[in-house]
Amino acid sequence: MFVGARSSKAGRKAADEIVKKGGKASFLEIDVSDNNSVTTAANELAKVAKNLDVLVNNAGIIVDGDDAILKISDELLRDTLETNTFGPLRVTRAFAPLLAKSKAPRVINVSSGSGQLADGADGWAPAYSISKTALNGVTVQLAAALPKFAVNAVCPGWVRTDMGGSHATRSVGEGAYTIVWLATDAPQQLTGKFLRDRKEIPW
Ligand SMILES: NC(=O)c1ccc[n+]([C@@H]2O[C@H](COP(=O)([O-])OP(=O)(O)OC[C@H]3O[C@@H](n4cnc5c(N)ncnc54)[C@H](OP(=O)(O)O)[C@@H]3O)[C@@H](O)[C@H]2O)c1
């Protein structure tokens, strides 16, 4: 397993923790908002791995001040899209050749229910929500372009992370539940879907 992070200190620490628990993990430096960094990471991985079975696009941001659609700056929206929407697209593009060498390649985009259009919006974090709506669009486009791959979007629920905060309703393990299933046991034919709790949800 390769743990991608832009901070080598945090990435190495996460990889070390997996190794301490008996897993195999190495750190891979990657800033998903930077094309050069993503290309370099894909080249580095290609030097040490013959193929890649699963890519989890997990990195995401909510920018301070993302409070009201009529007040946010273009820059705030652009920065959010750069990481949350372009990030998964450029990482998938860069790693697709290595994924294509797997027998059953899988791409998992960590999205959010806040990007769902089915029930309208409640005004919370508009730039973030728009970036996740767009990520869902990227997901179905990638699924169409990569028929051998399983490409899906997941809402992890409200999770107790730095982003979710300590009052969130789900543990990290609960948040990872559907992501781990899609990475391991989900049918390869399941593709182009948006899921929560291992079930399809409306876009
Ligand atoms: N927590 C929730 O309740 C919740 C709900 C729905 C969806 N999600 C989604 O779940 C995913 C994980 O979120 P989280 O809750 O774990 O958030 P988090 O605690 O804020 O962690 C986000 C991670 O993304 C990394 N990251 C941000 N920008 C990056 C970049 N340009 N390149 C590489 N890494 C970058 C951060 O690294 P640094 O440490 O370097 O900043 C951090 O490790 C996100 O996509 C989020 O939108 C979360």
Coordinates of N, CA and C and ligand atoms in Angstrom, one line a residue:
M1 N 0.8 -1.2 0.0 CA 0.0 0.0 0.0 C 0.9 1.2 0.0
F2 N 0.4 2.3 -0.7 CA 1.2 3.5 -0.7 C 0.3 4.6 -0.1
V3 N 0.8 5.3 0.8 CA 0.1 6.4 1.5 C 0.5 7.7 0.9
G4 N -0.4 8.3 0.1 CA -0.1 9.6 -0.6 C -0.4 10.7 0.4
A5 N 0.6 11.7 0.5 CA 0.3 12.9 1.3 C 1.3 14.0 0.8
R6 N 0.9 15.2 1.0 CA 1.8 16.3 0.5 C 2.8 16.6 1.6
S7 N 2.5 16.2 2.9 CA 3.4 16.4 4.0 C 4.2 15.1 4.2
S8 N 5.5 15.2 4.0 CA 6.3 13.9 4.2 C 6.2 13.5 5.6
K9 N 6.2 14.4 6.6 CA 6.2 14.0 8.0 C 4.9 13.2 8.3
A10 N 3.7 13.8 7.9 CA 2.4 13.2 8.2 C 2.3 11.9 7.4
G11 N 2.7 11.9 6.1 CA 2.6 10.7 5.3 C 3.4 9.5 5.8
R12 N 4.7 9.9 6.2 CA 5.5 8.8 6.8 C 5.0 8.2 8.1
K13 N 4.4 9.2 8.9 CA 3.9 8.7 10.2 C 2.7 7.8 9.9
A14 N 1.8 8.1 9.0 CA 0.7 7.3 8.7 C 1.1 5.9 8.2
A15 N 2.1 5.9 7.3 CA 2.6 4.6 6.7 C 3.3 3.8 7.8
D16 N 4.0 4.5 8.7 CA 4.7 3.7 9.8 C 3.6 3.1 10.7
E17 N 2.5 3.8 11.0 CA 1.5 3.2 11.8 C 0.9 2.0 11.2
I18 N 0.7 2.0 9.9 CA 0.2 0.8 9.2 C 1.2 -0.4 9.4
V19 N 2.4 -0.1 9.2 CA 3.5 -1.1 9.3 C 3.5 -1.7 10.7
K20 N 3.4 -0.8 11.7 CA 3.4 -1.2 13.1 C 2.3 -2.2 13.4
K21 N 1.2 -2.0 12.7 CA 0.0 -2.9 12.9 C 0.1 -4.1 12.0
G22 N 1.2 -4.3 11.4 CA 1.4 -5.6 10.6 C 1.1 -5.4 9.1
G23 N 0.8 -4.2 8.7 CA 0.5 -4.0 7.2 C 1.8 -3.7 6.5
K24 N 1.6 -3.5 5.2 CA 2.8 -3.1 4.3 C 2.4 -1.7 3.8
A25 N 3.2 -0.7 4.0 CA 2.9 0.6 3.5 C 4.1 1.4 3.3
S26 N 4.1 2.2 2.3 CA 5.2 3.2 2.0 C 4.5 4.6 1.7
F27 N 5.3 5.6 2.0 CA 4.8 6.9 1.8 C 5.1 7.4 0.4
L28 N 4.2 8.0 -0.3 CA 4.4 8.6 -1.6 C 4.0 10.1 -1.6
E29 N 5.0 10.9 -1.9 CA 4.7 12.4 -1.8 C 3.8 12.8 -3.0
I30 N 2.7 13.5 -2.7 CA 1.8 13.9 -3.8 C 1.0 15.1 -3.3
D31 N 1.0 16.1 -4.0 CA 0.1 17.3 -3.8 C -0.9 17.2 -5.0
V32 N -2.1 16.9 -4.7 CA -3.1 16.6 -5.7 C -3.5 17.9 -6.5
S33 N -3.2 19.1 -5.9 CA -3.5 20.3 -6.6 C -2.4 20.8 -7.5
D34 N -1.4 20.0 -7.7 CA -0.2 20.4 -8.5 C 0.1 19.3 -9.5
N35 N -0.1 19.6 -10.8 CA 0.1 18.7 -11.9 C 1.5 18.0 -11.9
N36 N 2.5 18.9 -11.6 CA 3.9 18.3 -11.6 C 4.1 17.3 -10.5
S37 N 3.6 17.6 -9.3 CA 3.7 16.7 -8.2 C 3.0 15.4 -8.5
V38 N 1.8 15.5 -9.1 CA 1.0 14.3 -9.4 C 1.8 13.4 -10.4
T39 N 2.3 14.0 -11.5 CA 3.1 13.3 -12.5 C 4.3 12.7 -11.9
T40 N 5.0 13.4 -11.0 CA 6.2 12.9 -10.4 C 5.8 11.7 -9.5
A41 N 4.8 11.8 -8.8 CA 4.3 10.7 -7.9 C 4.0 9.4 -8.8
A42 N 3.3 9.6 -9.9 CA 3.0 8.5 -10.8 C 4.3 7.8 -11.3
N43 N 5.2 8.6 -11.7 CA 6.5 8.1 -12.2 C 7.3 7.4 -11.1
E44 N 7.3 7.9 -9.9 CA 7.9 7.2 -8.8 C 7.3 5.9 -8.5
L45 N 6.0 5.9 -8.5 CA 5.3 4.6 -8.3 C 5.6 3.6 -9.3
A46 N 5.6 4.0 -10.6 CA 5.9 3.1 -11.7 C 7.3 2.5 -11.6
K47 N 8.2 3.1 -10.8 CA 9.6 2.5 -10.7 C 9.5 1.4 -9.7
V48 N 8.6 1.3 -8.8 CA 8.6 0.3 -7.8 C 7.4 -0.7 -7.8
A49 N 6.4 -0.4 -8.6 CA 5.2 -1.3 -8.7 C 4.9 -1.6 -10.2
K50 N 4.6 -2.9 -10.4 CA 4.2 -3.3 -11.8 C 2.8 -2.8 -12.1
N51 N 2.0 -2.8 -11.1 CA 0.6 -2.4 -11.4 C 0.0 -1.7 -10.1
L52 N -1.2 -1.1 -10.3 CA -1.9 -0.6 -9.1 C -3.3 -1.1 -9.2
D53 N -3.8 -1.7 -8.1 CA -5.1 -2.3 -8.1 C -6.2 -1.3 -7.7
V54 N -5.9 -0.4 -6.7 CA -6.9 0.5 -6.2 C -6.3 1.9 -6.0
L55 N -7.1 2.8 -6.4 CA -6.7 4.2 -6.2 C -7.9 4.9 -5.4
V56 N -7.5 5.4 -4.2 CA -8.6 6.1 -3.4 C -8.2 7.6 -3.4
N57 N -9.1 8.3 -4.0 CA -8.9 9.8 -4.1 C -9.6 10.4 -2.9
N58 N -8.9 10.6 -1.8 CA -9.4 10.9 -0.5 C -9.2 12.4 -0.1
A59 N -8.1 13.0 -0.6 CA -7.7 14.4 -0.2 C -8.9 15.3 -0.5
G60 N -9.1 16.2 0.4 CA -10.2 17.2 0.2 C -10.0 18.3 1.2
I61 N -10.6 19.5 0.8 CA -10.5 20.7 1.6 C -11.8 21.4 1.7
I62 N -12.0 22.1 2.8 CA -13.0 23.1 2.9 C -12.2 24.4 3.3
V63 N -12.3 25.4 2.4 CA -11.5 26.6 2.6 C -12.3 27.5 3.6
D64 N -11.5 28.2 4.5 CA -12.1 29.1 5.5 C -12.8 30.2 4.8
G65 N -14.0 30.5 5.2 CA -14.8 31.6 4.6 C -15.8 31.0 3.6
D66 N -15.9 29.7 3.4 CA -16.8 29.1 2.5 C -18.2 29.1 3.1
D67 N -18.8 30.3 3.2 CA -20.0 30.4 4.0 C -21.3 30.7 3.2
A68 N -21.1 31.5 2.1 CA -22.3 32.0 1.5 C -22.1 32.1 0.0
I69 N -22.9 31.5 -0.8 CA -22.6 31.5 -2.3 C -22.5 32.8 -2.9
L70 N -23.2 33.8 -2.4 CA -23.2 35.2 -3.0 C -21.9 36.0 -2.5
K71 N -21.2 35.4 -1.5 CA -20.1 36.2 -0.9 C -18.7 35.6 -1.2
I72 N -18.7 34.3 -1.5 CA -17.4 33.7 -1.7 C -16.7 34.2 -2.9
S73 N -15.3 34.3 -2.8 CA -14.6 34.9 -4.0 C -14.4 33.8 -5.0
D74 N -14.1 34.2 -6.3 CA -13.8 33.3 -7.3 C -12.6 32.5 -6.9
E75 N -11.6 33.1 -6.2 CA -10.4 32.4 -5.8 C -10.7 31.3 -4.9
L76 N -11.6 31.5 -3.9 CA -12.0 30.5 -3.0 C -12.6 29.3 -3.7
L77 N -13.5 29.6 -4.6 CA -14.1 28.5 -5.4 C -13.1 27.7 -6.2
R78 N -12.2 28.5 -6.9 CA -11.2 27.9 -7.7 C -10.2 27.0 -6.9
D79 N -9.8 27.5 -5.7 CA -8.9 26.7 -4.9 C -9.6 25.4 -4.4
T80 N -10.9 25.5 -4.1 CA -11.6 24.3 -3.7 C -11.7 23.3 -4.8
L81 N -12.1 23.8 -6.0 CA -12.2 22.9 -7.2 C -10.9 22.3 -7.5
E82 N -9.8 23.0 -7.4 CA -8.5 22.6 -7.7 C -8.1 21.3 -7.0
T83 N -8.4 21.3 -5.7 CA -8.1 20.1 -4.9 C -9.2 19.0 -5.0
N84 N -10.5 19.4 -4.8 CA -11.5 18.4 -4.6 C -12.0 17.8 -5.9
T85 N -11.9 18.6 -7.0 CA -12.5 18.1 -8.3 C -11.3 17.8 -9.3
F86 N -10.5 18.8 -9.6 CA -9.4 18.6 -10.5 C -8.4 17.5 -9.9
G87 N -8.3 17.6 -8.6 CA -7.3 16.6 -7.9 C -7.6 15.2 -8.3
P88 N -8.8 14.7 -8.0 CA -9.1 13.3 -8.3 C -9.0 13.0 -9.8
L89 N -9.4 14.0 -10.6 CA -9.3 13.8 -12.1 C -7.8 13.7 -12.5
R90 N -7.0 14.6 -12.1 CA -5.6 14.5 -12.5 C -4.8 13.3 -12.0
V91 N -5.2 12.9 -10.7 CA -4.5 11.8 -10.1 C -4.9 10.5 -10.9
T92 N -6.2 10.4 -11.2 CA -6.7 9.2 -11.9 C -6.0 9.2 -13.3
R93 N -6.0 10.3 -14.0 CA -5.3 10.4 -15.3 C -3.9 9.9 -15.2
A94 N -3.2 10.4 -14.2 CA -1.7 10.1 -14.1 C -1.5 8.6 -13.8
F95 N -2.4 8.0 -12.9 CA -2.2 6.7 -12.5 C -2.9 5.6 -13.3
A96 N -3.7 6.1 -14.3 CA -4.5 5.2 -15.1 C -3.7 4.1 -15.8
P97 N -2.5 4.5 -16.4 CA -1.7 3.4 -17.0 C -1.3 2.3 -16.1
L98 N -0.9 2.6 -14.8 CA -0.6 1.6 -13.8 C -1.8 0.8 -13.4
L99 N -2.9 1.5 -13.2 CA -4.2 0.8 -12.9 C -4.6 -0.1 -14.0
A100 N -4.4 0.3 -15.2 CA -4.8 -0.6 -16.4 C -4.0 -1.9 -16.4
K101 N -2.9 -2.0 -15.7 CA -2.1 -3.2 -15.7 C -2.7 -4.2 -14.6
S102 N -3.7 -3.7 -13.8 CA -4.3 -4.6 -12.8 C -5.4 -5.4 -13.5
K103 N -5.7 -6.6 -12.9 CA -6.8 -7.4 -13.4 C -8.1 -6.8 -13.2
A104 N -8.2 -6.1 -12.1 CA -9.5 -5.5 -11.7 C -9.3 -4.1 -11.0
P105 N -9.0 -3.1 -11.9 CA -8.7 -1.8 -11.4 C -9.9 -1.1 -10.8
R106 N -9.6 -0.4 -9.7 CA -10.7 0.3 -9.0 C -10.3 1.7 -8.6
V107 N -11.2 2.6 -8.8 CA -11.0 4.0 -8.4 C -12.1 4.4 -7.5
I108 N -11.8 5.0 -6.3 CA -12.8 5.4 -5.4 C -12.6 6.9 -5.1
N109 N -13.6 7.6 -5.4 CA -13.6 9.1 -5.2 C -14.4 9.4 -3.9
V110 N -13.7 9.9 -2.9 CA -14.4 10.3 -1.7 C -15.1 11.6 -1.9
S111 N -16.4 11.5 -2.0 CA -17.2 12.7 -2.3 C -18.0 13.0 -1.0
S112 N -19.2 13.6 -1.2 CA -19.9 14.0 0.0 C -21.4 14.2 -0.3
G113 N -22.2 13.9 0.6 CA -23.7 14.1 0.4 C -24.0 15.5 0.2
S114 N -23.1 16.4 0.6 CA -23.4 17.9 0.4 C -23.3 18.2 -1.1
G115 N -22.8 17.3 -1.9 CA -22.8 17.6 -3.3 C -24.0 17.0 -4.1
Q116 N -24.9 16.3 -3.3 CA -26.1 15.7 -3.9 C -27.0 16.8 -4.4
L117 N -27.5 16.6 -5.6 CA -28.5 17.6 -6.2 C -29.9 17.2 -5.9
A118 N -30.1 15.9 -5.6 CA -31.5 15.3 -5.6 C -32.4 16.1 -4.6
D119 N -31.9 16.5 -3.5 CA -32.7 17.2 -2.5 C -32.4 18.7 -2.4
G120 N -31.8 19.2 -3.4 CA -31.5 20.7 -3.3 C -30.3 20.9 -2.3
A121 N -30.1 22.1 -1.9 CA -29.0 22.4 -1.0 C -29.5 23.1 0.2
D122 N -28.7 23.1 1.3 CA -29.1 23.9 2.5 C -28.3 25.1 2.7
G123 N -27.3 25.4 1.8 CA -26.5 26.6 1.9 C -25.2 26.4 2.6
W124 N -25.0 25.2 3.2 CA -23.7 24.9 3.9 C -22.6 24.8 2.9
A125 N -21.4 25.4 3.2 CA -20.2 25.3 2.5 C -20.4 25.2 0.9
P126 N -20.9 26.3 0.3 CA -21.3 26.2 -1.1 C -20.1 25.8 -2.1
A127 N -18.9 26.3 -1.9 CA -17.8 26.0 -2.8 C -17.5 24.5 -2.6
Y128 N -17.4 24.0 -1.4 CA -17.1 22.6 -1.1 C -18.2 21.7 -1.8
S129 N -19.4 22.1 -1.6 CA -20.5 21.3 -2.1 C -20.5 21.3 -3.6
I130 N -20.3 22.4 -4.2 CA -20.2 22.4 -5.7 C -19.0 21.6 -6.2
S131 N -17.9 21.6 -5.4 CA -16.8 20.8 -5.9 C -17.1 19.3 -5.8
K132 N -17.9 18.9 -4.9 CA -18.3 17.5 -4.7 C -19.3 17.1 -5.8
T133 N -20.3 18.0 -6.1 CA -21.2 17.8 -7.2 C -20.4 17.5 -8.5
A134 N -19.4 18.4 -8.7 CA -18.6 18.3 -9.9 C -17.7 17.0 -9.9
L135 N -17.3 16.6 -8.7 CA -16.5 15.3 -8.5 C -17.4 14.2 -8.9
N136 N -18.7 14.2 -8.6 CA -19.6 13.2 -9.0 C -19.7 13.1 -10.5
G137 N -19.7 14.3 -11.1 CA -19.7 14.3 -12.6 C -18.4 13.7 -13.2
V138 N -17.3 14.0 -12.6 CA -16.0 13.4 -13.0 C -16.1 11.9 -12.8
T139 N -16.7 11.4 -11.8 CA -16.8 10.0 -11.5 C -17.5 9.3 -12.6
V140 N -18.7 9.8 -13.0 CA -19.5 9.1 -14.1 C -18.7 9.2 -15.4
Q141 N -18.1 10.3 -15.7 CA -17.3 10.4 -16.9 C -16.1 9.4 -16.9
L142 N -15.5 9.3 -15.8 CA -14.3 8.3 -15.8 C -14.8 6.9 -15.9
A143 N -16.0 6.6 -15.3 CA -16.6 5.3 -15.4 C -16.9 4.9 -16.9
A144 N -17.4 5.9 -17.6 CA -17.7 5.7 -19.0 C -16.4 5.6 -19.8
A145 N -15.4 6.3 -19.5 CA -14.1 6.3 -20.3 C -13.3 5.1 -20.0
L146 N -13.5 4.4 -18.8 CA -12.7 3.3 -18.3 C -13.5 2.1 -18.1
P147 N -14.1 1.5 -19.1 CA -15.0 0.4 -18.9 C -14.5 -0.8 -18.1
K148 N -13.2 -1.0 -18.2 CA -12.6 -2.2 -17.5 C -12.4 -1.9 -16.0
F149 N -12.5 -0.6 -15.6 CA -12.3 -0.2 -14.3 C -13.7 -0.1 -13.5
A150 N -13.6 -0.2 -12.2 CA -14.8 0.1 -11.4 C -14.4 1.5 -10.8
V151 N -15.3 2.5 -11.2 CA -15.0 3.9 -10.7 C -16.3 4.4 -10.0
N152 N -16.2 4.6 -8.7 CA -17.4 5.0 -7.9 C -17.0 6.2 -7.0
A153 N -18.1 6.9 -6.6 CA -18.0 8.0 -5.6 C -18.7 7.5 -4.3
V154 N -18.1 7.9 -3.2 CA -18.6 7.5 -1.9 C -18.9 8.7 -1.0
C155 N -20.0 8.7 -0.3 CA -20.1 9.6 0.8 C -19.8 8.9 2.1
P156 N -18.8 9.3 2.9 CA -18.5 8.5 4.1 C -19.4 8.8 5.3
G157 N -20.3 9.8 5.1 CA -21.1 10.2 6.3 C -20.4 11.3 7.0
W158 N -20.9 11.7 8.1 CA -20.2 12.8 8.9 C -19.2 12.1 9.9
V159 N -18.0 12.3 9.7 CA -16.9 11.5 10.3 C -16.0 12.4 11.2
R160 N -15.6 11.8 12.4 CA -14.8 12.5 13.3 C -13.3 12.6 12.9
T161 N -13.1 13.5 11.9 CA -11.7 13.8 11.5 C -11.4 15.3 11.7
D162 N -10.3 15.7 11.3 CA -10.0 17.2 11.4 C -11.1 18.0 10.7
M163 N -11.6 17.5 9.5 CA -12.6 18.2 8.8 C -14.0 18.0 9.5
G164 N -14.3 16.8 9.9 CA -15.6 16.6 10.4 C -15.8 17.1 11.9
G165 N -14.7 17.2 12.6 CA -14.8 17.7 14.0 C -15.2 16.6 15.0
S166 N -15.1 16.9 16.3 CA -15.3 15.9 17.3 C -16.7 15.5 17.5
H167 N -17.7 16.4 17.0 CA -19.1 16.1 17.3 C -19.7 15.2 16.1
A168 N -18.9 14.9 15.2 CA -19.4 14.1 14.0 C -20.0 12.8 14.5
T169 N -20.9 12.2 13.8 CA -21.6 11.0 14.3 C -20.9 9.7 14.0
R170 N -19.9 9.7 13.1 CA -19.2 8.5 12.7 C -17.8 8.4 13.1
S171 N -17.3 7.2 13.5 CA -15.9 7.0 13.7 C -15.2 7.0 12.3
V172 N -13.8 7.1 12.3 CA -13.1 6.9 11.1 C -13.4 5.6 10.5
G173 N -13.4 4.5 11.3 CA -13.7 3.2 10.8 C -15.0 3.1 10.1
E174 N -16.0 3.7 10.7 CA -17.4 3.7 10.1 C -17.3 4.5 8.8
G175 N -16.6 5.6 8.8 CA -16.5 6.4 7.5 C -15.8 5.6 6.4
A176 N -14.8 4.7 6.8 CA -14.1 4.0 5.8 C -14.8 2.7 5.3
Y177 N -15.9 2.4 6.0 CA -16.7 1.1 5.7 C -16.9 0.9 4.3
T178 N -17.5 1.8 3.6 CA -17.9 1.6 2.2 C -16.6 1.7 1.3
I179 N -15.7 2.6 1.7 CA -14.5 2.7 0.9 C -13.7 1.4 0.8
V180 N -13.5 0.8 2.0 CA -12.8 -0.5 2.1 C -13.5 -1.6 1.3
W181 N -14.8 -1.6 1.4 CA -15.6 -2.6 0.6 C -15.4 -2.4 -0.9
L182 N -15.5 -1.2 -1.3 CA -15.3 -0.9 -2.8 C -13.8 -1.3 -3.2
A183 N -12.9 -1.1 -2.3 CA -11.5 -1.4 -2.6 C -11.2 -2.9 -2.6
T184 N -12.1 -3.7 -2.0 CA -11.8 -5.1 -1.8 C -12.9 -6.1 -2.3
D185 N -14.1 -6.0 -1.7 CA -15.1 -7.1 -2.0 C -16.2 -6.7 -2.9
A186 N -16.4 -5.4 -3.2 CA -17.5 -5.0 -4.1 C -17.4 -5.7 -5.5
P187 N -18.5 -6.0 -6.1 CA -18.4 -6.6 -7.5 C -17.7 -5.6 -8.4
Q188 N -16.8 -6.1 -9.3 CA -16.1 -5.3 -10.2 C -17.1 -4.6 -11.2
Q189 N -18.3 -5.2 -11.4 CA -19.3 -4.6 -12.3 C -19.9 -3.4 -11.7
L190 N -19.8 -3.2 -10.4 CA -20.4 -2.0 -9.8 C -19.5 -0.8 -10.2
T191 N -20.0 0.1 -11.0 CA -19.3 1.2 -11.5 C -20.2 2.4 -11.9
G192 N -19.6 3.6 -11.7 CA -20.4 4.8 -12.1 C -21.5 5.1 -11.1
K193 N -21.3 4.7 -9.9 CA -22.4 4.9 -8.8 C -21.9 5.8 -7.7
F194 N -22.9 6.3 -7.0 CA -22.6 7.1 -5.8 C -23.2 6.3 -4.6
L195 N -22.3 6.0 -3.6 CA -22.7 5.1 -2.6 C -22.5 5.7 -1.2
R196 N -23.3 5.2 -0.3 CA -23.1 5.4 1.2 C -23.6 4.1 1.9
D197 N -22.9 3.7 2.9 CA -23.2 2.4 3.6 C -23.5 1.3 2.6
R198 N -22.6 1.2 1.6 CA -22.6 0.1 0.6 C -23.8 0.1 -0.2
K199 N -24.6 1.1 -0.2 CA -25.8 1.2 -1.0 C -25.8 2.4 -1.9
E200 N -26.4 2.2 -3.1 CA -26.4 3.3 -4.1 C -27.3 4.5 -3.5
I201 N -26.9 5.7 -3.7 CA -27.7 6.9 -3.3 C -27.9 7.8 -4.5
P202 N -28.9 8.6 -4.4 CA -29.2 9.5 -5.6 C -28.0 10.5 -5.7
W203 N -27.8 11.0 -7.0 CA -26.7 12.0 -7.2 C -27.2 13.3 -6.7
Ligands
LIG1 N1 -15.2 14.3 7.7 C1 -16.4 14.3 7.2 O1 -17.4 14.4 7.9 C2 -16.6 14.1 5.7 C3 -17.9 14.0 5.1 C4 -18.1 13.9 3.8 C5 -16.9 13.8 3.0 N2 -15.7 13.9 3.5 C6 -14.6 13.7 2.5 O2 -13.7 12.7 3.0 C7 -12.3 13.0 2.5 C8 -11.4 13.0 3.7 O3 -11.7 14.0 4.6 P1 -11.3 14.1 6.1 O4 -12.6 14.2 6.9 O5 -10.3 13.0 6.5 O6 -10.6 15.5 6.1 P2 -9.3 16.1 6.8 O7 -9.3 15.5 8.2 O8 -9.3 17.5 6.6 O9 -8.2 15.4 5.9 C9 -8.0 15.8 4.6 C10 -6.7 15.2 4.1 O10 -6.6 15.7 2.7 C11 -5.2 16.1 2.6 N3 -5.1 17.1 1.5 C12 -5.7 18.3 1.4 N4 -5.2 18.9 0.3 C13 -4.3 18.1 -0.3 C14 -3.5 18.2 -1.4 N5 -3.5 19.2 -2.3 N6 -2.7 17.2 -1.7 C15 -2.6 16.1 -0.9 N7 -3.4 15.9 0.2 C16 -4.2 16.9 0.5 C17 -4.9 16.7 3.9 O11 -3.5 16.8 4.1 P3 -2.8 18.0 5.0 O12 -2.7 17.3 6.3 O13 -1.4 18.1 4.3 O14 -3.6 19.2 5.0 C18 -5.5 15.8 4.9 O15 -4.7 14.7 5.2 C19 -12.4 14.4 1.9 O16 -12.5 14.2 0.5 C20 -13.7 15.0 2.4 O17 -14.2 15.9 1.6 C21 -15.5 14.0 4.8

